[in-house]
Short mmCIF file of C-alpha atoms in Angstrom, two decimals:
data_model
loop_
_atom_site.label_atom_id
_atom_site.label_comp_id
_atom_site.label_asym_id
_atom_site.label_seq_id
_atom_site.Cartn_x
_atom_site.Cartn_y
_atom_site.Cartn_z
CA UNK A 1 108.56 64.60 58.35
CA UNK A 2 110.87 65.18 61.21
CA UNK A 3 109.38 65.56 64.72
CA UNK A 4 109.24 69.09 66.75
CA UNK A 5 109.29 68.89 70.86
CA UNK A 6 108.51 72.38 72.69
CA UNK A 7 111.20 72.79 75.45
CA UNK A 8 110.76 75.07 78.10
CA UNK A 9 113.53 77.19 79.11
CA UNK A 10 114.89 76.45 83.48
CA UNK A 11 116.77 79.67 83.48
CA UNK A 12 118.89 82.62 81.53
CA UNK A 13 122.13 83.53 81.66
CA UNK A 14 123.67 86.44 82.70
CA UNK A 15 126.69 87.93 82.04
CA UNK A 16 128.80 90.23 80.14
CA UNK A 17 129.19 88.79 76.95
CA UNK A 18 126.16 90.75 74.58
CA UNK A 19 128.20 89.50 71.42
CA UNK A 20 128.61 86.43 70.45
CA UNK A 21 132.33 85.48 69.85
CA UNK A 22 134.22 82.98 68.69
CA UNK A 23 137.34 83.36 71.36
CA UNK A 24 138.46 84.29 74.61
CA UNK A 25 135.56 82.45 76.68
CA UNK A 26 138.18 81.63 79.79
CA UNK A 27 137.51 82.79 83.16
CA UNK A 28 134.39 84.55 82.00
CA UNK A 29 131.48 84.46 84.98
CA UNK A 30 127.96 83.95 84.31
CA UNK A 31 125.16 84.20 86.53
CA UNK A 32 123.00 80.69 85.50
CA UNK A 33 119.11 82.03 86.87
CA UNK A 34 116.10 79.57 87.74
CA UNK A 35 113.09 80.41 86.10
CA UNK A 36 110.75 81.65 89.06
CA UNK A 37 107.88 79.13 89.37
CA UNK A 38 111.40 76.23 89.69
CA UNK A 39 111.49 76.02 93.55
CA UNK A 40 114.93 77.24 94.89
CA UNK A 41 116.16 73.73 96.14
CA UNK A 42 116.04 72.18 92.43
CA UNK A 43 119.55 73.62 92.49
CA UNK A 44 120.62 72.04 96.00
CA UNK A 45 123.59 69.66 95.78
CA UNK A 46 124.97 71.61 93.05
CA UNK A 47 127.85 73.15 94.51
CA UNK A 48 129.41 69.67 95.83
CA UNK A 49 130.35 69.28 91.69
CA UNK A 50 133.46 70.85 90.43
CA UNK A 51 131.18 71.27 86.86
CA UNK A 52 127.28 71.24 85.36
CA UNK A 53 126.76 69.99 81.77
CA UNK A 54 124.74 73.30 80.52
CA UNK A 55 122.35 72.91 77.27
CA UNK A 56 120.95 75.76 75.62
CA UNK A 57 119.14 77.66 72.58
CA UNK A 58 121.52 79.08 70.33
CA UNK A 59 119.16 81.72 70.37
CA UNK A 60 120.49 84.50 68.51
CA UNK A 61 120.90 82.23 65.11
CA UNK A 62 118.25 82.00 62.89
CA UNK A 63 117.10 78.72 60.95
CA UNK A 64 118.28 80.74 57.66
CA UNK A 65 121.89 80.20 60.14
CA UNK A 66 121.65 75.83 59.53
CA UNK A 67 124.10 74.70 57.22
CA UNK A 68 123.56 70.91 56.36
CA UNK A 69 126.01 69.05 54.49
CA UNK A 70 130.32 69.75 54.46
CA UNK A 71 132.10 72.33 55.38
CA UNK A 72 135.26 73.75 56.34
CA UNK A 73 136.10 74.47 60.01
CA UNK A 74 135.21 78.30 60.60
CA UNK A 75 135.19 78.30 56.88
CA UNK A 76 139.21 78.83 56.93
CA UNK A 77 140.70 77.12 53.91
CA UNK A 78 143.21 75.27 55.93
CA UNK A 79 141.04 72.79 57.10
CA UNK A 80 139.56 70.45 55.05
CA UNK A 81 135.63 69.95 54.97
CA UNK A 82 133.43 68.64 57.79
CA UNK A 83 130.04 67.90 58.08
CA UNK A 84 127.23 69.60 60.32
CA UNK A 85 127.43 67.14 62.91
CA UNK A 86 131.47 67.01 62.90
CA UNK A 87 131.02 70.47 64.16
CA UNK A 88 129.68 72.04 67.98
CA UNK A 89 128.33 75.28 66.70
CA UNK A 90 124.94 76.97 66.21
CA UNK A 91 124.49 76.11 62.25
CA UNK A 92 123.99 73.03 63.60
CA UNK A 93 120.16 71.30 63.38
CA UNK A 94 118.16 71.89 66.54
CA UNK A 95 120.95 75.01 67.19
CA UNK A 96 121.86 73.29 70.55
CA UNK A 97 124.84 73.30 72.65
CA UNK A 98 126.25 72.08 75.63
CA UNK A 99 129.35 73.54 77.70
CA UNK A 100 130.69 72.21 80.68
CA UNK A 101 131.47 75.45 83.10
CA UNK A 102 132.75 75.55 86.30
CA UNK A 103 130.92 75.61 89.72
CA UNK A 104 131.55 78.47 92.30
CA UNK A 105 128.13 78.02 94.37
CA UNK A 106 124.43 78.10 94.56
CA UNK A 107 123.16 81.33 95.76
CA UNK A 108 119.49 81.13 96.41
CA UNK A 109 117.63 80.80 92.34
CA UNK A 110 121.64 81.81 90.97
CA UNK A 111 124.00 79.10 89.92
CA UNK A 112 127.46 81.47 89.91
CA UNK A 113 130.06 79.71 87.10
CA UNK A 114 133.00 79.89 85.09
CA UNK A 115 133.67 79.69 81.19
CA UNK A 116 130.71 78.99 80.15
CA UNK A 117 130.48 79.23 76.20
CA UNK A 118 126.82 81.20 76.36
CA UNK A 119 126.25 85.03 75.88
CA UNK A 120 123.46 87.22 77.98
CA UNK A 121 120.49 86.09 77.65
CA UNK A 122 120.48 82.45 77.14
CA UNK A 123 118.02 80.26 77.29
CA UNK A 124 119.06 76.90 79.06
CA UNK A 125 117.55 73.96 78.55
CA UNK A 126 118.64 71.88 81.29
CA UNK A 127 121.50 71.64 83.76
CA UNK A 128 122.94 68.16 85.09
CA UNK A 129 125.87 67.51 87.60
CA UNK A 130 129.08 66.39 86.01
CA UNK A 131 130.16 62.99 86.81
CA UNK A 132 133.20 61.85 85.60
CA UNK A 133 131.53 57.91 84.87
CA UNK A 134 129.42 59.27 82.25
CA UNK A 135 132.59 61.24 80.41
CA UNK A 136 133.82 59.65 77.07
CA UNK A 137 135.14 55.62 77.91
CA UNK A 138 138.47 53.93 76.13
CA UNK A 139 141.05 56.43 74.33
CA UNK A 140 139.81 60.42 73.15
CA UNK A 141 141.15 61.06 69.93
CA UNK A 142 140.40 64.18 67.13
CA UNK A 143 141.72 65.73 63.81
CA UNK A 144 144.13 68.17 64.66
CA UNK A 145 142.56 70.47 63.10
CA UNK A 146 139.87 71.13 66.87
CA UNK A 147 142.97 72.10 68.57
CA UNK A 148 144.78 74.72 66.40
CA UNK A 149 141.28 76.29 65.50
CA UNK A 150 140.08 76.35 69.40
CA UNK A 151 143.28 77.86 70.77
CA UNK A 152 142.54 80.98 72.21
CA UNK A 153 139.03 79.50 72.63
CA UNK A 154 139.29 79.16 76.33
CA UNK A 155 141.93 82.59 76.27
CA UNK A 156 141.23 85.27 78.74
CA UNK A 157 140.20 88.66 77.05
CA UNK A 158 141.70 91.22 77.60
#
């Protein structure tokens, strides 16, 4: 039986993106607003970093959305099927996502960011500064399909 964990959101996302979208996340301004019971100074020092790592719950997904096994990315037959853990979407068992938005400023309980690919109301499970020293070590490589699939992911919505 899988282990179960209870995790409370530390914040929620506020932005103008109410619907899930596969593309056009570039330049999206968002506020990550802390829960009222967390001290404001938990955000102190984050404005000294260019990026943060945000861990969030795909709250609009349901357990029925989970897909275990291999499938073509975005169900596009141009790309060979790959397993659940070779994808970065809500169909993963934990339905948890990560993003690395740019820090704009900290204002009270609000962390203002750009390029957070999470919709309005998304529960934020954790926020951490991005340390370059924690980035991938060694040469990074991947198959061709992510670059093809994500060509418009960070494009600005017109």
